Coordinates of C-alpha atoms and ligand atoms in Angstrom, one line a residue:
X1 CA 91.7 102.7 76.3
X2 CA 95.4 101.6 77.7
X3 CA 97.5 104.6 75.8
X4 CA 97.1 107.7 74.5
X5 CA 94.5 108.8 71.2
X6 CA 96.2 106.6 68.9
X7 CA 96.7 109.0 66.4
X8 CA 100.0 110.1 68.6
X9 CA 102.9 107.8 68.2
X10 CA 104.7 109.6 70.9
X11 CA 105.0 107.0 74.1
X12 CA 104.9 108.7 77.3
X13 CA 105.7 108.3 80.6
X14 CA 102.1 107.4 82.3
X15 CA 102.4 109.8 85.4
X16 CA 102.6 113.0 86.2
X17 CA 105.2 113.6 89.0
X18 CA 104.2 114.7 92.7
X19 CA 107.1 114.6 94.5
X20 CA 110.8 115.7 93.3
X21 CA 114.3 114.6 94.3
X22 CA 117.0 117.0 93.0
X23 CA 120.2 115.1 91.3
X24 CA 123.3 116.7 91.6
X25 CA 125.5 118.1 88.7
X26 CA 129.1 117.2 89.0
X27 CA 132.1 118.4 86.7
X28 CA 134.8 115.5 85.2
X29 CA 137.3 117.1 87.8
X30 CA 135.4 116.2 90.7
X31 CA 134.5 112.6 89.8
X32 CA 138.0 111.5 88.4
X33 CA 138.8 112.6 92.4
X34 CA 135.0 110.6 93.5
X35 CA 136.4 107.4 91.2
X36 CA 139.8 107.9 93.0
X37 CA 138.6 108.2 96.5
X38 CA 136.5 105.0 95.4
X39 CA 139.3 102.8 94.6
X40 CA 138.1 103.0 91.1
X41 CA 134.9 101.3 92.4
X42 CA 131.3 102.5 91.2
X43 CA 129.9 100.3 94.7
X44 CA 132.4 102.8 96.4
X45 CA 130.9 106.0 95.5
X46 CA 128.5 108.1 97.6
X47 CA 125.0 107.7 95.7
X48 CA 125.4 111.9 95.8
X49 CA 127.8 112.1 93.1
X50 CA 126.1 110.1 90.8
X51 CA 123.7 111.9 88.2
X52 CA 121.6 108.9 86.7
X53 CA 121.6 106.1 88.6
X54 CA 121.4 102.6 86.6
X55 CA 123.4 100.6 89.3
X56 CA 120.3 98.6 89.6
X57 CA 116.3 98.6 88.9
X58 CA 116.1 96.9 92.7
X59 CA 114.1 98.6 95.1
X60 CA 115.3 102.1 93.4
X61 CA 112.0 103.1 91.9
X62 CA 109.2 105.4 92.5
X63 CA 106.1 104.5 94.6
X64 CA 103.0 105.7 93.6
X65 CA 100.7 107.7 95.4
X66 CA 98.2 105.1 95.8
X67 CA 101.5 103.2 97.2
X68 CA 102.4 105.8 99.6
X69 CA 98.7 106.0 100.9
X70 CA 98.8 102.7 101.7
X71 CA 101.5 102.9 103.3
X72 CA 99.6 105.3 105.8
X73 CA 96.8 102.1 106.2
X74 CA 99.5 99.7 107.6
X75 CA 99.1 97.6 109.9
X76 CA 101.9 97.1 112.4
X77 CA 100.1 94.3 114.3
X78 CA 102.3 91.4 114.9
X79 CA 100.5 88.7 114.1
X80 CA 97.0 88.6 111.9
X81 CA 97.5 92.3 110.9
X82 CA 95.3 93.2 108.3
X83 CA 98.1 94.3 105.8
X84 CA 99.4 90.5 105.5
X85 CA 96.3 89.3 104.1
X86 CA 95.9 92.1 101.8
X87 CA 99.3 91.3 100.6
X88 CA 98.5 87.6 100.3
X89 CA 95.6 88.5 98.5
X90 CA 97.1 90.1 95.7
X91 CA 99.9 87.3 95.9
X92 CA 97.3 84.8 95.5
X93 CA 95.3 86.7 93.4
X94 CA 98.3 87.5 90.3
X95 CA 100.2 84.2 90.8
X96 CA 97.3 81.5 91.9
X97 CA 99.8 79.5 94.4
X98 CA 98.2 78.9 97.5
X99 CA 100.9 79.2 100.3
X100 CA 102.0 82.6 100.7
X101 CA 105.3 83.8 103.0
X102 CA 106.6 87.1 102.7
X103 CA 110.3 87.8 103.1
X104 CA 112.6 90.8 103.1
X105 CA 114.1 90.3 100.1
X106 CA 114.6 88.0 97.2
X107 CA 117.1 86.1 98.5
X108 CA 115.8 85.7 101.9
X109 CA 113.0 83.1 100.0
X110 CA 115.7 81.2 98.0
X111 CA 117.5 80.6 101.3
X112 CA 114.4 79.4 102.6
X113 CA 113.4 77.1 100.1
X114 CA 116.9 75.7 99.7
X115 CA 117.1 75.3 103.1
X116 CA 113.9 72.9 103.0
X117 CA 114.2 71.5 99.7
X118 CA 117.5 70.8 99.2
X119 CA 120.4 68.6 100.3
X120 CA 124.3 68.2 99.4
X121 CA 125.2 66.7 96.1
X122 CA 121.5 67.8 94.8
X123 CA 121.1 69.3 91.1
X124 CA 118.8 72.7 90.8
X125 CA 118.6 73.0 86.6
X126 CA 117.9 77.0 85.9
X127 CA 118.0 79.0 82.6
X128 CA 120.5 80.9 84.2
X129 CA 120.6 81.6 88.1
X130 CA 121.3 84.8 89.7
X131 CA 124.2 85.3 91.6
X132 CA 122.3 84.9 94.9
X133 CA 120.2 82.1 93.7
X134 CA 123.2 80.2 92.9
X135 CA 125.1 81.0 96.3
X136 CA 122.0 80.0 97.8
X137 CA 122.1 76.8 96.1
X138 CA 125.7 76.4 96.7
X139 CA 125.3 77.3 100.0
X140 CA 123.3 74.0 101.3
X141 CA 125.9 71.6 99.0
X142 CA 123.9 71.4 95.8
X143 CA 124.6 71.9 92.3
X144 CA 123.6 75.5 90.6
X145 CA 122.9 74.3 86.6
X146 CA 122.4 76.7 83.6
X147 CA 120.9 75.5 80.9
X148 CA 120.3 78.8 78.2
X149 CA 119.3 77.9 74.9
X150 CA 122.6 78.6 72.5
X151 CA 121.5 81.9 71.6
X152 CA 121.7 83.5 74.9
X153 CA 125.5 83.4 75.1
X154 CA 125.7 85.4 72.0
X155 CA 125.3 88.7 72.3
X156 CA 124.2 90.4 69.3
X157 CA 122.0 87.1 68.2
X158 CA 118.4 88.2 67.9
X159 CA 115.7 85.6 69.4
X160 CA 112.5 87.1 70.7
X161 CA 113.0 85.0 73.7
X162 CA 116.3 84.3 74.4
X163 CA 115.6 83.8 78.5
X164 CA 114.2 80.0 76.8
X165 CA 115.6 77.1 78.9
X166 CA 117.3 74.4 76.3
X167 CA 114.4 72.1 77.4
X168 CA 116.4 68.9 75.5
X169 CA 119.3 69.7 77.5
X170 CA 116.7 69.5 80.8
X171 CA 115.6 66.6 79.9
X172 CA 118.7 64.9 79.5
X173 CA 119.8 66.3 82.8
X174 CA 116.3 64.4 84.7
X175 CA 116.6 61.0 82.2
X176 CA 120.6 60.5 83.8
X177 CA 120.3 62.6 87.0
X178 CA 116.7 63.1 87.7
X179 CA 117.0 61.3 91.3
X180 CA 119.1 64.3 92.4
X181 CA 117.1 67.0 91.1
X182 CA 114.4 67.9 93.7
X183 CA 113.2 70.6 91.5
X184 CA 113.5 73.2 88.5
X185 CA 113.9 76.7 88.4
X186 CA 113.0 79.6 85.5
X187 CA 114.2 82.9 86.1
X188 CA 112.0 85.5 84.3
X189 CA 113.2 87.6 82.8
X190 CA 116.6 86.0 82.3
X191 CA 118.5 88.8 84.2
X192 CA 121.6 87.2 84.2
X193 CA 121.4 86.6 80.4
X194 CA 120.5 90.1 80.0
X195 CA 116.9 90.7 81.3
X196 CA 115.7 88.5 78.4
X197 CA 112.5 87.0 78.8
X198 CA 111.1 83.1 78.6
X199 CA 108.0 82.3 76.0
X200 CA 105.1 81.1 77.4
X201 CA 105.5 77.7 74.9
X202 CA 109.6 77.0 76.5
X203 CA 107.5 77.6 80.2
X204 CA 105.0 75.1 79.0
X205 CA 107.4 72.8 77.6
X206 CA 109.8 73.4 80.3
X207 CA 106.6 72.4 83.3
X208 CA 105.6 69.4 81.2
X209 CA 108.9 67.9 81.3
X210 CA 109.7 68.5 84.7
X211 CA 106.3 67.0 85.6
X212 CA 106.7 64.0 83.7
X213 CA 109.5 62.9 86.4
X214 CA 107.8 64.4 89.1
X215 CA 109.8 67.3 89.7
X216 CA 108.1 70.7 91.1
X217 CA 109.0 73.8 88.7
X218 CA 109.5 77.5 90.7
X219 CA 109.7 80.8 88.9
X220 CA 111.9 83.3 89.9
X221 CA 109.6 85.4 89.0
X222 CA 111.2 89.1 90.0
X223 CA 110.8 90.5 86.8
X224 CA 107.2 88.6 85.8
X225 CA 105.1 91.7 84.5
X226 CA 107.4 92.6 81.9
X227 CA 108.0 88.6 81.1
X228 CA 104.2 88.7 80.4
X229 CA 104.6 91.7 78.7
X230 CA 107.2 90.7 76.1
X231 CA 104.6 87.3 75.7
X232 CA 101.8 89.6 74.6
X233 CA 103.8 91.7 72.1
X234 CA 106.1 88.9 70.9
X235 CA 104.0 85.4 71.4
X236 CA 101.5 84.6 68.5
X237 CA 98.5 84.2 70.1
X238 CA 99.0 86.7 73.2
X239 CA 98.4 90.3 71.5
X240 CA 94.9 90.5 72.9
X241 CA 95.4 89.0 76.3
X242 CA 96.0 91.1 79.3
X243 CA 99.5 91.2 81.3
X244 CA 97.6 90.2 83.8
X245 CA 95.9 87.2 82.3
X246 CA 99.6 86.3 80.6
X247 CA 101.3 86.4 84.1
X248 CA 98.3 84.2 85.4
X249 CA 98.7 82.0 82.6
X250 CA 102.3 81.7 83.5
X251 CA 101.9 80.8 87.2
X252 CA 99.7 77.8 86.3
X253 CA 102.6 76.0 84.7
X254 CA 104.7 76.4 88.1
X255 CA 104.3 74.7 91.5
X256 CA 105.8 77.7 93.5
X257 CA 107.8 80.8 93.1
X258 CA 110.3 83.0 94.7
X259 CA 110.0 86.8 94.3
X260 CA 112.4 89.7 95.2
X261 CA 109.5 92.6 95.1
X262 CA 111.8 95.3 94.8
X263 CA 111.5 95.0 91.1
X264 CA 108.4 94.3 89.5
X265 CA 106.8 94.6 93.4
X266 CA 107.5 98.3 92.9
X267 CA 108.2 99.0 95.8
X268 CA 111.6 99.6 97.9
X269 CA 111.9 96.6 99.7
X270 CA 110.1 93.0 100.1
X271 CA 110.1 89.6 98.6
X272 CA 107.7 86.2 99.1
X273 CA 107.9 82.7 98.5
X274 CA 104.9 81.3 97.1
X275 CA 103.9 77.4 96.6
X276 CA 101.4 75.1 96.6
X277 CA 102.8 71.8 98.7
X278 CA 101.5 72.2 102.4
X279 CA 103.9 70.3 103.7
X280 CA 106.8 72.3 102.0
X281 CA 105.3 75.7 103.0
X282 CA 104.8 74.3 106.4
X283 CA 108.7 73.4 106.9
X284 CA 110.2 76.8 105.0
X285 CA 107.3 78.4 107.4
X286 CA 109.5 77.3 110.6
X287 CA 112.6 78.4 109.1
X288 CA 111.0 81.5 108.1
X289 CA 109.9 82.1 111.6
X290 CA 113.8 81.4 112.3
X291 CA 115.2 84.4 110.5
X292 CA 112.9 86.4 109.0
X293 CA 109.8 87.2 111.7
X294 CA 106.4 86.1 112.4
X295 CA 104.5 84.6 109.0
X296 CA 102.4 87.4 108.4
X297 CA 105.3 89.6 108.8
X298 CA 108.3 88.1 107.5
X299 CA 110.7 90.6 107.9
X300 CA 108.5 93.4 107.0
X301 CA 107.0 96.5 107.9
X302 CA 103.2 96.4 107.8
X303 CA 103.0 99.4 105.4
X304 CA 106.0 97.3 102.9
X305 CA 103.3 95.1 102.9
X306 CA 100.8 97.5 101.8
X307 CA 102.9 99.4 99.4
X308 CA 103.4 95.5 97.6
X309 CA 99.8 94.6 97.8
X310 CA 99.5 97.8 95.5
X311 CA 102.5 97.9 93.4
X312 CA 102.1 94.3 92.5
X313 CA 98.8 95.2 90.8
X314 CA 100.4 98.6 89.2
X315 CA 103.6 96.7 87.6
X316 CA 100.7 94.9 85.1
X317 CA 99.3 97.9 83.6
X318 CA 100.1 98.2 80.4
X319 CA 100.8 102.0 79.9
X320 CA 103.6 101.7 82.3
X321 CA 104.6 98.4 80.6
X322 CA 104.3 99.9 77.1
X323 CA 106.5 102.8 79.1
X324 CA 109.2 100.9 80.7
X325 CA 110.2 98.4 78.0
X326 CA 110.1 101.0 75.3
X327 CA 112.3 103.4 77.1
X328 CA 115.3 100.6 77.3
X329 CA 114.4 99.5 73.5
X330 CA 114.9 103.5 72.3
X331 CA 118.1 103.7 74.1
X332 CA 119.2 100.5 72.6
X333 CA 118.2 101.3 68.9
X334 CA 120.1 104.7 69.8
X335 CA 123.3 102.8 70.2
X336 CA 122.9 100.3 67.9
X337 CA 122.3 103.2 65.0
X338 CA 125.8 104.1 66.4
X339 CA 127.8 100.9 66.4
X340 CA 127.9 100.2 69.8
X341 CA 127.7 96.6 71.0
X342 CA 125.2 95.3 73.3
X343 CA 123.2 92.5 74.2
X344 CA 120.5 92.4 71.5
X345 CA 117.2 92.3 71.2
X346 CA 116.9 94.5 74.6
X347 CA 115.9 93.6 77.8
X348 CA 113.1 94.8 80.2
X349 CA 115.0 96.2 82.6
X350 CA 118.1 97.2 81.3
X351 CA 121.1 97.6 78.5
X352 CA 123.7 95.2 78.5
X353 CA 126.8 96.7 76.7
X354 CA 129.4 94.4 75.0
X355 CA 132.2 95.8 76.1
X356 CA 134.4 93.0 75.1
X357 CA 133.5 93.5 71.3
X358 CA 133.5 97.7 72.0
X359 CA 137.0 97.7 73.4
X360 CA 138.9 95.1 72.0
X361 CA 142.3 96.0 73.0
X362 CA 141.6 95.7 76.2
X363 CA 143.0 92.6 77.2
X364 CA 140.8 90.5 79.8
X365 CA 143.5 90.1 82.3
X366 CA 142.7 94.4 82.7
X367 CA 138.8 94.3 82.9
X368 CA 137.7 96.2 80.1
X369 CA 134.1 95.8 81.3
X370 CA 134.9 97.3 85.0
X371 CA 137.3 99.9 83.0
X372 CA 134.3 101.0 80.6
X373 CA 131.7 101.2 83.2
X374 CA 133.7 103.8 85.4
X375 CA 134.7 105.4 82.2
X376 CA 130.5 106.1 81.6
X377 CA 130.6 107.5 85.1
X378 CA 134.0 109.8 84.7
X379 CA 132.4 111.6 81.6
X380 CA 128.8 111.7 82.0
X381 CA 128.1 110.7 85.9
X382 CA 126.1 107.4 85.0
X383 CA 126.7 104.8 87.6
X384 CA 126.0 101.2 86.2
X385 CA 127.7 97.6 86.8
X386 CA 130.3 95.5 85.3
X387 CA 129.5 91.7 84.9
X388 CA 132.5 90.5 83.4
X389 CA 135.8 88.9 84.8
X390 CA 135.8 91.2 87.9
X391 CA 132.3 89.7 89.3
X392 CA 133.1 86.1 87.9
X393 CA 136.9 85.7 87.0
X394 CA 138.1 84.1 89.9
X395 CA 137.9 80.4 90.3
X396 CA 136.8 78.2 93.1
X397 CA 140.6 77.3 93.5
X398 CA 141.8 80.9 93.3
X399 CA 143.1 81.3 89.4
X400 CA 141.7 83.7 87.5
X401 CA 140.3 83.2 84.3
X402 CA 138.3 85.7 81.9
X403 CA 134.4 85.7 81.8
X404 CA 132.9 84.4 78.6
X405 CA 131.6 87.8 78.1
X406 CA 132.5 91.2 79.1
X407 CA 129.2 93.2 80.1
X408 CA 128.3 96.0 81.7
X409 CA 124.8 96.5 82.7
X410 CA 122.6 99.9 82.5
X411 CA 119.7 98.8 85.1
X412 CA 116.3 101.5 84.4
X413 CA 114.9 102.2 88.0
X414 CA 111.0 102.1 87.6
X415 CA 109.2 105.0 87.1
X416 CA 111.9 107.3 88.2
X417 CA 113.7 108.7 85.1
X418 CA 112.4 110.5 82.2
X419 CA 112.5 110.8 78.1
X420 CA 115.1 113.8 78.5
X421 CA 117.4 111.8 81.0
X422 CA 117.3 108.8 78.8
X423 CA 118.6 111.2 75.6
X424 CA 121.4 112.6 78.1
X425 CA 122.6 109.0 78.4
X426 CA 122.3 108.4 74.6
X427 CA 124.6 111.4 74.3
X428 CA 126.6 110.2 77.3
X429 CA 127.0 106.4 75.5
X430 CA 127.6 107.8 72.2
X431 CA 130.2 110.0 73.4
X432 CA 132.3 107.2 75.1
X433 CA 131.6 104.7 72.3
X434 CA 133.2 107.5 69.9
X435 CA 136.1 107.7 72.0
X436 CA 136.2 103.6 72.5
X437 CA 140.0 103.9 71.0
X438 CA 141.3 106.3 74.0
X439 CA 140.1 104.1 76.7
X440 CA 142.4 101.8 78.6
X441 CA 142.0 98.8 81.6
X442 CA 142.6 98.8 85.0
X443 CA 145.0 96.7 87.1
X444 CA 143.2 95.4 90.6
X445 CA 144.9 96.5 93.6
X446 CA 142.9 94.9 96.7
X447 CA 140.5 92.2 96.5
X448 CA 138.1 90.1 99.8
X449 CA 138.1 86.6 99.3
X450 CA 134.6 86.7 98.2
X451 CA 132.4 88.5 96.1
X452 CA 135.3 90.8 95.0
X453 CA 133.2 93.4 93.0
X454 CA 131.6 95.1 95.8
X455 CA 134.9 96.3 97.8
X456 CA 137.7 95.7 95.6
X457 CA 140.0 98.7 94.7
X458 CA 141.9 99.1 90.9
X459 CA 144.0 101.6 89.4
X460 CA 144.2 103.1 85.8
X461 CA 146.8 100.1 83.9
X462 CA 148.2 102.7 82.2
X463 CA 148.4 106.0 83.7
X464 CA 144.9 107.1 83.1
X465 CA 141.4 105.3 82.0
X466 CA 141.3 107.4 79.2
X467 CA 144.3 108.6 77.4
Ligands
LIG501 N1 116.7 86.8 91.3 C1 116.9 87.7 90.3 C2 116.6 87.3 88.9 C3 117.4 89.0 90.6 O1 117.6 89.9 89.7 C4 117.7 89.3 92.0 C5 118.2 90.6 92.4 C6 117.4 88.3 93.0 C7 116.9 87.1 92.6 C8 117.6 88.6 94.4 O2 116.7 89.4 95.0 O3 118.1 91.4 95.7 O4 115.8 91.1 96.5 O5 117.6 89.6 97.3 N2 118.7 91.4 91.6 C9 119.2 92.7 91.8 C10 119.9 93.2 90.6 C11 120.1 92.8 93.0 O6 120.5 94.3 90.6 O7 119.7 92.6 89.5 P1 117.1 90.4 96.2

């Protein structure tokens, strides 16, 4: 049996918990002076005088105990150690691909592979790249494309799968362009589209097209449990497959994939790329080497490795599945019952909230997304992320101009928080959406050149955030 006697409705979290980490309680006084001494910058606050956490679900979770115990069983060794092959076994062994290179991070094995299989001028179709993936791309001189279906720029449209790639669109793109395009990408779940997940008949569309011209299809498979997950409660055909046999499934239809494995790795740290073209892996193996450490280390501890090799496994089981994407879907039909925009149907990972359609006096040229997200943490202590014009407003030539949608993301840690903490944030979100009329935007004061969101400083626009 996978969940409790199923005459209880009630969905728990699957664990009991071993180890505790206290959260401290601040009052409104001290973080209006925390959001001050932060430049009015949620990236600028010290992690202590935040109550719930939703900056991000990256490497933020809990480990298990069978994760922590084999963490005790790692092998340090610097080459050949035992923990590597355990880790590539359990690569191999969810995914199928053949070559397996562990990396630090996720974006240490998109550098990789566009450093070996790209050039300047190329054109790398996604459903929607992550911010890294793109700058990766970028990086070497290529082209980052997004290609969503229509529905995923709509917020409050409901499509079971709105990660889906517009495969005509893709096809166009290889019929005119398909000398340039040395291969595909499909980012599951969607995260930049908010964590929406691909079906497995788009990825199966999607792989035969790009095989057709001969072009190698990668996942960026970070989030690929509760992809699979979503397939088996939302796919006709999946409900009595496993997560396990879904992901499987999945991998088939792809000739490599890159993986940050701080989120559905469970763990706090790691990534891989995986592939099946010897000659590729051999290449992104020397530049691997270059950077990132021996191959059977890449970066890593030997007990990261260990704690992967096991959490891989553990992000497939369906209680915690069941768990995890029910927790972000309760919070979700909380706020809609209240009015409150957000991306809809929810994610696996986290709540996107509109806050372009929440707060529409805010004009664009003030942020209402950033202003909205430090309003969350000023009355309840929730720290989450704008991705709106602050993180993508300002153009290559330096004008600004406003994102096409004002977001800001709650991102669920795994295994970390509980029922209660998810009603505080109810009460938290429903409290700031009631008082949506009183809020006001924020006028930047300092900004880097680059990537602007992580260190730039603001001020209330008008006197205060809330008035
Ligand atoms: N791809 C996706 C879809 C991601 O969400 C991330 C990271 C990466 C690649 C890069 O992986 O951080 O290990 O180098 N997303 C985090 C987030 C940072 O908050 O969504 P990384």
């Amino acid at each position: 049996m996978t969940g409790p006697d199923p005459h209880f409705t009630t969905i728990i979290e699957p664990f009991r918990i071993k180890a505790v980490e206290p959260i401290r309680f601040t009052t409104r006084e001290q973080r209006q002076a925390a959001l001050e001494a932060a430049g009015y910058n949620l990236f600028g606050l010290h992690a202590d005088d935040v109550l719930i956490d939703l900056l991000t679900d990256s490497g933020t979770g809990a480990m298990s105990s069978e994760q922590w115990a084999g963490m005790q069983r790692g092998d340090e060794s610097y080459a050949g150690g035992r923990s590597f092959f355990r880790f590539e076994a359990a690569v191999q062994g969810i995914t199928g691909l053949k070559q397996v290179l562990p990396t630090h991070q996720g974006r240490a094995a998109e550098r990789i592979l566009c450093g070996v299989a790209l050039k300047p001028g190329d054109i790398v179709p996604n459903n929607t790249h992550f911010d890294t993936t793109r700058a990766n791309v970028e990086a070497v001189g290529a082209v980052a494309l997004d290609l969503p279906i229509v529905e995923a720029r709509r917020p409050a449209a409901e499509h079971p799968f709105k990660g889906n790639m517009d495969v005509e669109a893709l096809k166009q793109v290889l019929e005119r362009e398909g000398v340039r395009v040395p291969l595909v990408m499909l980012t599951v779940t969607n995260n930049s589209g908010g964590g929406q997940p691909v079906s497995m008949a788009n990825m199966r569309a999607v792989s035969a097209v790009c095989h057709e011209h001969g072009v190698p299809l990668f996942l960026d498979c970070c989030r690929y449990a509760e992809n699979a997950y979503f397939i088996k409660l939302r796919e006709e055909g999946y409900a009595d497959k496993t997560p396990r046999e879904i992901a499987r499934e999945m991998f088939a239809l792809v000739d490599g994939a890159t993986m940050s494995a701080k989120k559905d790795g469970m763990a706090n740290i790691g990534g891989f790329l995986a592939l099946n073209d010897d000659g590729l892996a051999e290449k992104a193996r020397n530049l691997l080497i270059l950077s990132e450490g021996f191959p059977t280390y890449g970066g890593l501890a030997g007990y990261d490795l260990e704690a992967l090799a096991v959490g891989l496994e553990e992000a497939l089981e369906e209680p915690y599945l069941r768990y995890r994407l029910r927790s972000v879907e309760y919070l979700g039909e909380r706020l809609k019952a209240a009015d409150i925009p957000l991306v809809l149907p929810t994610g696996g990972h986290a709540i996107y909230l509109d806050a372009g359609a929440l707060l529409p006096h805010v004009p664009g040229s003030e942020y209402p997304a950033w202003a909205l997200s430090c309003v969350l943490y000023l009355e309840g202590g929730v720290r989450s992320v704008e991705i709106g014009s602050v993180m993508f407003g300002r153009q290559p030539d330096g004008s600004e101009k406003p994102a096409a949608l004002e977001l800001v993301r709650l991102a669920f840690p795994r295994r970390t928080y509980t029922q209660s903490h998810v009603d505080y944030l109810a009460e938290v979100l429903l409290h700031v959406g009631a008082m949506r009329e009183r809020i006001r935007g924020v006028r930047m004061t300092q900004a880097p050149a680059v990537l602007r969101h992580f260190t730039a400083r603001f001020e209330p626009a008008h006197g205060a955030l809330v008035v």
